GROMACS .gro file of C-alpha atoms in nm:
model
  336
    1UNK     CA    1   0.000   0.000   0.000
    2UNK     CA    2   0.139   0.329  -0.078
    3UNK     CA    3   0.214   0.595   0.190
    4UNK     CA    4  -0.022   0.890   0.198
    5UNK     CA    5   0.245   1.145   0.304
    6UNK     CA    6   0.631   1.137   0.335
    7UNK     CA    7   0.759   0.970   0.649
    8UNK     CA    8   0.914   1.175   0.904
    9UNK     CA    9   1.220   1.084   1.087
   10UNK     CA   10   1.078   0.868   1.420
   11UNK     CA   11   0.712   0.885   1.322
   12UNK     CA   12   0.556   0.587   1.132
   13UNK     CA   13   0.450   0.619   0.778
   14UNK     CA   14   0.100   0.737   0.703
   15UNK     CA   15  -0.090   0.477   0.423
   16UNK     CA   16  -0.388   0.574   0.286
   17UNK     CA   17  -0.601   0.350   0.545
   18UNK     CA   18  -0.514   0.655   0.761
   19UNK     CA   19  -0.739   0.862   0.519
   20UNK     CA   20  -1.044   0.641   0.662
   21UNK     CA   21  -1.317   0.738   0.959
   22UNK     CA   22  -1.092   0.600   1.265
   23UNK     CA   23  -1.036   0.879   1.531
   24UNK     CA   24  -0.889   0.666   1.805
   25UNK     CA   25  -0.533   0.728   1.920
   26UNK     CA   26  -0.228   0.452   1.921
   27UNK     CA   27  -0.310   0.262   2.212
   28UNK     CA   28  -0.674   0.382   2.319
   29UNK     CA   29  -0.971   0.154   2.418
   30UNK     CA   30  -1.285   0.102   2.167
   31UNK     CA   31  -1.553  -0.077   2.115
   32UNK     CA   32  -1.689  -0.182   1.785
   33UNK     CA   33  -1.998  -0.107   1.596
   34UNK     CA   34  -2.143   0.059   1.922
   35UNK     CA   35  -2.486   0.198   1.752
   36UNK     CA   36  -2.503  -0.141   1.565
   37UNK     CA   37  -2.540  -0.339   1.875
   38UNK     CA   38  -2.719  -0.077   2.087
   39UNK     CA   39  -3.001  -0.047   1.801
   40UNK     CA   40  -3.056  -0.447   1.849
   41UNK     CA   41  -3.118  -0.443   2.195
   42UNK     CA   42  -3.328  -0.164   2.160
   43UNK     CA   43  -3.502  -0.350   1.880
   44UNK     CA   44  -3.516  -0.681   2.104
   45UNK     CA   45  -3.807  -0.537   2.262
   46UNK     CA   46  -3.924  -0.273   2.052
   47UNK     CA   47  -4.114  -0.445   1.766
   48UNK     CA   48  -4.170  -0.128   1.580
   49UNK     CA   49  -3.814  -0.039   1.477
   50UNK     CA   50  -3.708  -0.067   1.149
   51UNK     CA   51  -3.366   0.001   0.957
   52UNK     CA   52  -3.332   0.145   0.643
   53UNK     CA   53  -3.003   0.225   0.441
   54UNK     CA   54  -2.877   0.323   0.158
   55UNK     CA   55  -2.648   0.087   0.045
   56UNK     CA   56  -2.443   0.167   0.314
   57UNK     CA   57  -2.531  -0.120   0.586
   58UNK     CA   58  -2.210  -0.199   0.669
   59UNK     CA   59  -2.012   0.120   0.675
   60UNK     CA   60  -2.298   0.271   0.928
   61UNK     CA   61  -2.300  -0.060   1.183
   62UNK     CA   62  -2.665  -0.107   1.036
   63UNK     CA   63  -2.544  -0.452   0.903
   64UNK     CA   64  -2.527  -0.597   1.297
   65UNK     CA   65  -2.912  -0.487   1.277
   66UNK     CA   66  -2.990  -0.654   0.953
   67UNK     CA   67  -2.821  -1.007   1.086
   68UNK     CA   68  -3.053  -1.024   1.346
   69UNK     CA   69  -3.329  -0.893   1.213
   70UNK     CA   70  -3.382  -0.937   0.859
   71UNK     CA   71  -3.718  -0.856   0.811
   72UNK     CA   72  -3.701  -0.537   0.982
   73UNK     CA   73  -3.457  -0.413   0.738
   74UNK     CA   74  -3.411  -0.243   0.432
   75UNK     CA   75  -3.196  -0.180   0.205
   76UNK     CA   76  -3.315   0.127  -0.037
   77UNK     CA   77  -2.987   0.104  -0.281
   78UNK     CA   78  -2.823   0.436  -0.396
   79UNK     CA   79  -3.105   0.668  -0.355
   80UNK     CA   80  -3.109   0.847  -0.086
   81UNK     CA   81  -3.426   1.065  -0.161
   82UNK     CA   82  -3.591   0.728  -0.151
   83UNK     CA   83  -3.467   0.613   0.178
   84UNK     CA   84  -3.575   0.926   0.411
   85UNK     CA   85  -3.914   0.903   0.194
   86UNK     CA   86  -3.960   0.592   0.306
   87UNK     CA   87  -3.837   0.652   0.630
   88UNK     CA   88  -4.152   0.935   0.651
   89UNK     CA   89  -4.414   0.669   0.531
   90UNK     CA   90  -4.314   0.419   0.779
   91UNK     CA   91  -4.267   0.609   1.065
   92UNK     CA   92  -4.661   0.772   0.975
   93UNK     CA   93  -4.757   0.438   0.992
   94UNK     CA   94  -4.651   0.392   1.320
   95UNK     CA   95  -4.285   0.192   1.296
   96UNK     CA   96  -3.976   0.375   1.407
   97UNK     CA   97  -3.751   0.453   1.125
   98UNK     CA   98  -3.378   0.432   1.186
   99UNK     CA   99  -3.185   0.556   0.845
  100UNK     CA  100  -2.883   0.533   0.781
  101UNK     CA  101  -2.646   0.674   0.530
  102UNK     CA  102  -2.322   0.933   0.494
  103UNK     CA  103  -2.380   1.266   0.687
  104UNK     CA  104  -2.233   1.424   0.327
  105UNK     CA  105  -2.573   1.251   0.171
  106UNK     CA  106  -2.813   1.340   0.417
  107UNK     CA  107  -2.737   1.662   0.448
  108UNK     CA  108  -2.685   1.774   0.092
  109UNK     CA  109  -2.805   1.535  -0.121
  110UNK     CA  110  -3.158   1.443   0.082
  111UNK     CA  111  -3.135   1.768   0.257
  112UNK     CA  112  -3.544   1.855   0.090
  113UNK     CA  113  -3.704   1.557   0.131
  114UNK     CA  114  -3.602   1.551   0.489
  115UNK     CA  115  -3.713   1.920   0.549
  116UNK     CA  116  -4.055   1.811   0.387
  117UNK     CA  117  -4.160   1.452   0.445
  118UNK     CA  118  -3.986   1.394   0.746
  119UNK     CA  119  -3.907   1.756   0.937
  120UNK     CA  120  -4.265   1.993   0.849
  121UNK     CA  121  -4.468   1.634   0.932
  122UNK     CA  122  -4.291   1.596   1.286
  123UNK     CA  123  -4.218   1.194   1.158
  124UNK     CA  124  -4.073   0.983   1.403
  125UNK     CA  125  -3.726   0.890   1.201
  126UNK     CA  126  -3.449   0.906   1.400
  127UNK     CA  127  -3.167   1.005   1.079
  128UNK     CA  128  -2.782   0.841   1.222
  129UNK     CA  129  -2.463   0.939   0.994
  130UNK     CA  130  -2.173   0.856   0.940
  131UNK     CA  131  -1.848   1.062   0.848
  132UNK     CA  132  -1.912   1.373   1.011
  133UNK     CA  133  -1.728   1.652   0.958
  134UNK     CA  134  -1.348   1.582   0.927
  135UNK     CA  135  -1.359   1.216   1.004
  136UNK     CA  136  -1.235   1.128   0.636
  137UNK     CA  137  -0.948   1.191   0.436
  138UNK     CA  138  -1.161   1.177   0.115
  139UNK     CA  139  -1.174   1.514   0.014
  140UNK     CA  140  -1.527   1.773  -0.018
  141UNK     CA  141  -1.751   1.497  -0.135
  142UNK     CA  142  -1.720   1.272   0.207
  143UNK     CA  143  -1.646   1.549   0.421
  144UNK     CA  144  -1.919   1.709   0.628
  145UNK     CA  145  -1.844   1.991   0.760
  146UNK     CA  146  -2.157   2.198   0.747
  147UNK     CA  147  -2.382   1.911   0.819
  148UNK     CA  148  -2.490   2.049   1.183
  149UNK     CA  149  -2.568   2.386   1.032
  150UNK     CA  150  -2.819   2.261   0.796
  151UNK     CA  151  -2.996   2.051   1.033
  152UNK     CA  152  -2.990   2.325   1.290
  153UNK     CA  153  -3.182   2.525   1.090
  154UNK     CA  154  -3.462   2.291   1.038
  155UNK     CA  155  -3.704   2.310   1.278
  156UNK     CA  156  -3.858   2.036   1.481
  157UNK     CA  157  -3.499   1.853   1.420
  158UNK     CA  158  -3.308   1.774   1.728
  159UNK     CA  159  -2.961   1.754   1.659
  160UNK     CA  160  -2.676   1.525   1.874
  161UNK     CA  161  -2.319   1.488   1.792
  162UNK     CA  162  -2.182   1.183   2.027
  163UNK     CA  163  -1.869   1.166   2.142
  164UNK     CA  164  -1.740   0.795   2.178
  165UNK     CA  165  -1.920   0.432   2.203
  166UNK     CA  166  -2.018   0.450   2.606
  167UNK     CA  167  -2.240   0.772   2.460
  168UNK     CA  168  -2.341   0.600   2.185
  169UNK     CA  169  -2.473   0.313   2.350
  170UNK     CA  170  -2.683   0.599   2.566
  171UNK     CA  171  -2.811   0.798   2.287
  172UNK     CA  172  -2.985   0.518   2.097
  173UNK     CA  173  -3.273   0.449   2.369
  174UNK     CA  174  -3.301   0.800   2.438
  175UNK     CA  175  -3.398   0.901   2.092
  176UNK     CA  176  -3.617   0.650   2.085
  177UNK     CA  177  -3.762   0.749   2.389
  178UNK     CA  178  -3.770   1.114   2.230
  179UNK     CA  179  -4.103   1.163   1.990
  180UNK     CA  180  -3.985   1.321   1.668
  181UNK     CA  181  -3.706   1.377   1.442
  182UNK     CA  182  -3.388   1.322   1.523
  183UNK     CA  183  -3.041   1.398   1.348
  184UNK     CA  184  -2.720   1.213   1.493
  185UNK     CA  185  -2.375   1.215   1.388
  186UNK     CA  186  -2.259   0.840   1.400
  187UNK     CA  187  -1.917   0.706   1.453
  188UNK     CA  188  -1.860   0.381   1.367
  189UNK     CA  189  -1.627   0.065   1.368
  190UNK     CA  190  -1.383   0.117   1.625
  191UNK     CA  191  -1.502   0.382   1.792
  192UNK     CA  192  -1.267   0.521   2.130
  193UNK     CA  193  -1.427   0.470   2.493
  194UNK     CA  194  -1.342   0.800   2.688
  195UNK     CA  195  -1.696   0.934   2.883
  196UNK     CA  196  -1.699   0.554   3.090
  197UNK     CA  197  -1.358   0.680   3.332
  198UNK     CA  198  -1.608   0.991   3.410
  199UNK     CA  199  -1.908   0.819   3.535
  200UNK     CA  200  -2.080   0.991   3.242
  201UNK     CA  201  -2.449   0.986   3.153
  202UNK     CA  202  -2.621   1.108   2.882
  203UNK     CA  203  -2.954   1.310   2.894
  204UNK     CA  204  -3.091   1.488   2.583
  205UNK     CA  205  -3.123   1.833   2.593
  206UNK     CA  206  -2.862   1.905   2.866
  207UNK     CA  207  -2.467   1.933   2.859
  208UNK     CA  208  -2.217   1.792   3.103
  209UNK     CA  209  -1.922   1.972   3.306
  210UNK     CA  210  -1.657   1.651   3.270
  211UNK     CA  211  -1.372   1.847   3.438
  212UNK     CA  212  -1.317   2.162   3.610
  213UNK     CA  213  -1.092   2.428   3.590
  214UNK     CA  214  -1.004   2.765   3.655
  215UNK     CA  215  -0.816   2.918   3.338
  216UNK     CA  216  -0.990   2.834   3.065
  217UNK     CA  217  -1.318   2.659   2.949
  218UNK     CA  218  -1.351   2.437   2.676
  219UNK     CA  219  -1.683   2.426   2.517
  220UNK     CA  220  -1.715   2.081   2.312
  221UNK     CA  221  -1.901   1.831   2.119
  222UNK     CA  222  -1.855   1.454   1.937
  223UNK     CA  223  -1.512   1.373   1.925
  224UNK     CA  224  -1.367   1.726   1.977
  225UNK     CA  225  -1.499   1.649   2.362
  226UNK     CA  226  -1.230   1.344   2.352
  227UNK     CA  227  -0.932   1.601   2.255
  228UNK     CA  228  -1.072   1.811   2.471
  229UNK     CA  229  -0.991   1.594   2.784
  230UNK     CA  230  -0.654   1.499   2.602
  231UNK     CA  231  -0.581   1.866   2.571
  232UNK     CA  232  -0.658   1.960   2.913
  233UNK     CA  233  -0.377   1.715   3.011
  234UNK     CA  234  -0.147   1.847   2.834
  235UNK     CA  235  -0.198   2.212   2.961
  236UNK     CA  236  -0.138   2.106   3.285
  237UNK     CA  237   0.170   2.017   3.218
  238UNK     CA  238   0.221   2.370   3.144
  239UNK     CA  239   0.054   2.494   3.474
  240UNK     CA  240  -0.293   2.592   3.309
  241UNK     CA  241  -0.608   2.470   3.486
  242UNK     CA  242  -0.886   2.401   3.198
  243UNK     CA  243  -1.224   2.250   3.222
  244UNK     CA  244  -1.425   2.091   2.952
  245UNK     CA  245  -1.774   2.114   2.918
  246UNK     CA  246  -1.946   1.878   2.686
  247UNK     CA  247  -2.236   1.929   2.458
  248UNK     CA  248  -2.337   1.656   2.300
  249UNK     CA  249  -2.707   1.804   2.197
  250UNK     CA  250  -2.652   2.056   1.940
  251UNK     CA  251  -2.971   2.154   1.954
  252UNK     CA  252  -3.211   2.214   2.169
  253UNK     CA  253  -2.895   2.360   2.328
  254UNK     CA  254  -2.842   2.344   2.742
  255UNK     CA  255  -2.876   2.748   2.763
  256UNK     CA  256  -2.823   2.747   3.132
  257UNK     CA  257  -2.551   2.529   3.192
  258UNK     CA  258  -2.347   2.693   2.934
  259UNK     CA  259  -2.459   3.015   3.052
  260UNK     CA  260  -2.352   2.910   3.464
  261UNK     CA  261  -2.012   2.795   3.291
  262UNK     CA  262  -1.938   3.085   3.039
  263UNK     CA  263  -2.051   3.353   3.334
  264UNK     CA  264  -1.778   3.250   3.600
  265UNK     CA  265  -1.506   3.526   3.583
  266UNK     CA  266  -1.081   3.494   3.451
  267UNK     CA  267  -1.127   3.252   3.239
  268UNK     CA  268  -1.065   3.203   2.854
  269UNK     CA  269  -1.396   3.034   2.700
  270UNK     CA  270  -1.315   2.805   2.393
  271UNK     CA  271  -1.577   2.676   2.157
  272UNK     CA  272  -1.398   2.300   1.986
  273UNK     CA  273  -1.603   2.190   1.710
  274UNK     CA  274  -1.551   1.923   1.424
  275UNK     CA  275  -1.758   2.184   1.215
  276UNK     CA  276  -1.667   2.478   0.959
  277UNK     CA  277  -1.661   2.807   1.177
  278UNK     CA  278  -2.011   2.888   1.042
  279UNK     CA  279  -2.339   2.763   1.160
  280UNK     CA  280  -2.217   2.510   1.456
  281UNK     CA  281  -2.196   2.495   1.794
  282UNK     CA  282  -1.934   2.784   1.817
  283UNK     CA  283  -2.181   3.033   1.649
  284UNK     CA  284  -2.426   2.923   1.880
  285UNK     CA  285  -2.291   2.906   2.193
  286UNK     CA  286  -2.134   3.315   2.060
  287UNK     CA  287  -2.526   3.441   2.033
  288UNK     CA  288  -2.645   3.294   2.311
  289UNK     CA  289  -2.378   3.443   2.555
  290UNK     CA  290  -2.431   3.752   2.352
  291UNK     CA  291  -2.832   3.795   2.374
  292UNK     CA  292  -2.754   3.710   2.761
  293UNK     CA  293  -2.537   3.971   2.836
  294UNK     CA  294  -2.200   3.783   2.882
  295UNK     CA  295  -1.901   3.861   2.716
  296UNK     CA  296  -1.589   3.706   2.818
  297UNK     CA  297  -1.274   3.667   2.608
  298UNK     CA  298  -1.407   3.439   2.313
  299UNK     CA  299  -1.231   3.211   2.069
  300UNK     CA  300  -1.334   2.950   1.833
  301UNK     CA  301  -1.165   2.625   1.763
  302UNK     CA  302  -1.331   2.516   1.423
  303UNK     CA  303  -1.277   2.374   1.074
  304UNK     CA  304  -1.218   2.687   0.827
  305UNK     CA  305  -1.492   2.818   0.560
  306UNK     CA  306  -1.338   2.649   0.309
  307UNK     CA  307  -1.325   2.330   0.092
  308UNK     CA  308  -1.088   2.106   0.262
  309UNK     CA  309  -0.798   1.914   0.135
  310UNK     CA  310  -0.789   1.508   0.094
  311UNK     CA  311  -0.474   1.312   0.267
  312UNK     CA  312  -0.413   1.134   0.567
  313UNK     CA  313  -0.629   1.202   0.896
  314UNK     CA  314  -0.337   1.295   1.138
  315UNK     CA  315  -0.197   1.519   0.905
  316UNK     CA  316  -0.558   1.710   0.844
  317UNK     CA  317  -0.650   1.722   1.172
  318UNK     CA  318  -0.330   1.900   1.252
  319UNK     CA  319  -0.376   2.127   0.955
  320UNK     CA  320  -0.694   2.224   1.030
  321UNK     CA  321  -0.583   2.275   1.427
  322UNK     CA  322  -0.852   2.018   1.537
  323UNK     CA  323  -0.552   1.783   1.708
  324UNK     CA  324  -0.480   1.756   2.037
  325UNK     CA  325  -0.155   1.925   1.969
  326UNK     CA  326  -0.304   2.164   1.774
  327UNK     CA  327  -0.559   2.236   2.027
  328UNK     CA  328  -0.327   2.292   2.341
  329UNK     CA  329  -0.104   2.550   2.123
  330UNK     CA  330  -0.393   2.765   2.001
  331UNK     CA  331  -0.497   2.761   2.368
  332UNK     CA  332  -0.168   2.834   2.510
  333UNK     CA  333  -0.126   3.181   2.259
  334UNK     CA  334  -0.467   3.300   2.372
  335UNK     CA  335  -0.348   3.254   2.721
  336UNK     CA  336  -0.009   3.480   2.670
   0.00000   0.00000   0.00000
């Protein structure tokens, strides 16, 4: 296989399976196919979920579902109109949709019929995808990184960005439990366990203070939660105290705990997203403190407005200043 980018003197060599959705570290726990297995135990008991996919089964987990319950699934073939269509007339007859596809798809290439069929009739389809934001090397047309802008600005969409399996395996009864649409960024395969070492639970609609700290606050949600906690490690190395608040519903967004957490005076408050800079969960959390009245010293940690390059994961991530390294520098110039 050849090497994505040159070696470097005592680093391995990057090959292009490097450009794929894997955001664990050398050396970090996973689990696999989290949503696949947590969607059949929901489904063990809840005879009115159904799959559907486009073509996609196995690179969204949804093929653990389809073992073990054939006739529940459905595969809808490249046509991704057709699969949240379908999703709309089953859940209005009373199943409960799970589709399944790319977040690039869903977002831009479905992005009408799930406004209309599925979003203006309040349809029970709970929407899961995969690839989100910078989570592939693949270039523009497998890259997501406006996906939780769009969906934000449909209404009656709730919109959840996870950040490892132990949330994962959370999230999927609790959507369920929730009546309506849902959007959720998946990871998949080997996905890293972080929130389990925090006694971490997940409730929809409300963020979670993982660690405390008194020099800066990290605002965070999916995976940019698990550099987060890396980063903070690293800064306190360097004598800085930083806590990390997660926010793993994008929307409806925990006003109040942000609000307590933003309000508390000297420190630096950092928005980390796996999003472009526009329409995300930086932008968001920037008008809310602003129609409240708060103003401390603001940055945003964010993919730029910008198509992004293809090439190796590591290598893009520190590019685009989304690695932990990345991270903890940006952090430590504000702090000068």
């Amino acid at each position: 296989m050849k090497s994505a980018t040159p070696a470097t003197p005592g680093k391995p060599r990057l090959t292009t399976s490097a450009m794929i959705a894997s955001i664990a570290s050398e050396g970090q726990r996973t689990k696999p196919a989290p949503f696949g297995h947590a969607l059949v135990e929901l489904a063990r008991n809840r005879p009115e979920v159904v799959g559907l996919t486009a073509d996609l089964g196995k690179y969204t987990d949804l093929h653990i579902f389809a073992k073990q319950f054939p006739d529940r699934y459905y595969q809808m073939g490249m046509a991704e109109q057709l699969l949240f269509g379908a999703a709309s007339g089953l859940a209005a007859e009373g199943f409960m949709p799970f589709a399944t596809t790319y977040a690039v798809f869903a977002s831009r290439r479905a992005y009408d019929f799930i406004h209309q069929t599925i979003a203006e009739e309040d349809r029970n389809v709970k929407i899961a995808c995969a690839l989100p934001g910078l989570t592939s090397g693949y270039g523009p047309s497998h890259q997501a990184a406006e996906d939780l802008a769009l969906f934000r600005a449909i209404p009656n969409m709730t919109v959840i960005d996870p950040c490892d399996a132990h949330e994962i395996e959370q999230i999927v009864p609790a959507i369920a439990a929730h009546k309506g649409p849902v959007y959720m960024r998946l990871l998949r395969g080997q996905v890293p366990l972080v929130l389990d070492e925090y006694n971490y639970r997940f409730e929809l609609g409300r963020a979670s203070l993982i660690r405390g700290g008194q020099d800066v606050l990290i605002i965070s949600s999916g995976i940019m939660t698990m550099r987060a906690l890396e980063t903070a490690k690293v800064l306190a190395d360097d004598k800085v105290d930083a806590a990390v608040l997660h926010v793993p519903t994008i929307k409806p967004l925990d006003h109040q705990a942000i609000l307590d957490e933003a309000s508390k005076p000297g420190r630096l408050v950092v928005v980390a997203e796996n999003h472009t800079v526009i329409g995300g969960l930086g932008e968001a959390v920037a008008a809310l403190l602003l129609r409240s009245g708060i103003y401390p010293a603001f940055r945003q940690i964010a993919l730029p407005d910008e198509f992004l390059a293809a090439g190796a994961l590591p290598t893009l991530h520190d590019r685009y200043g989304i690695s932990t390294a990345e991270i903890a520098r940006q952090i430590k110039g504000w702090l000068r």
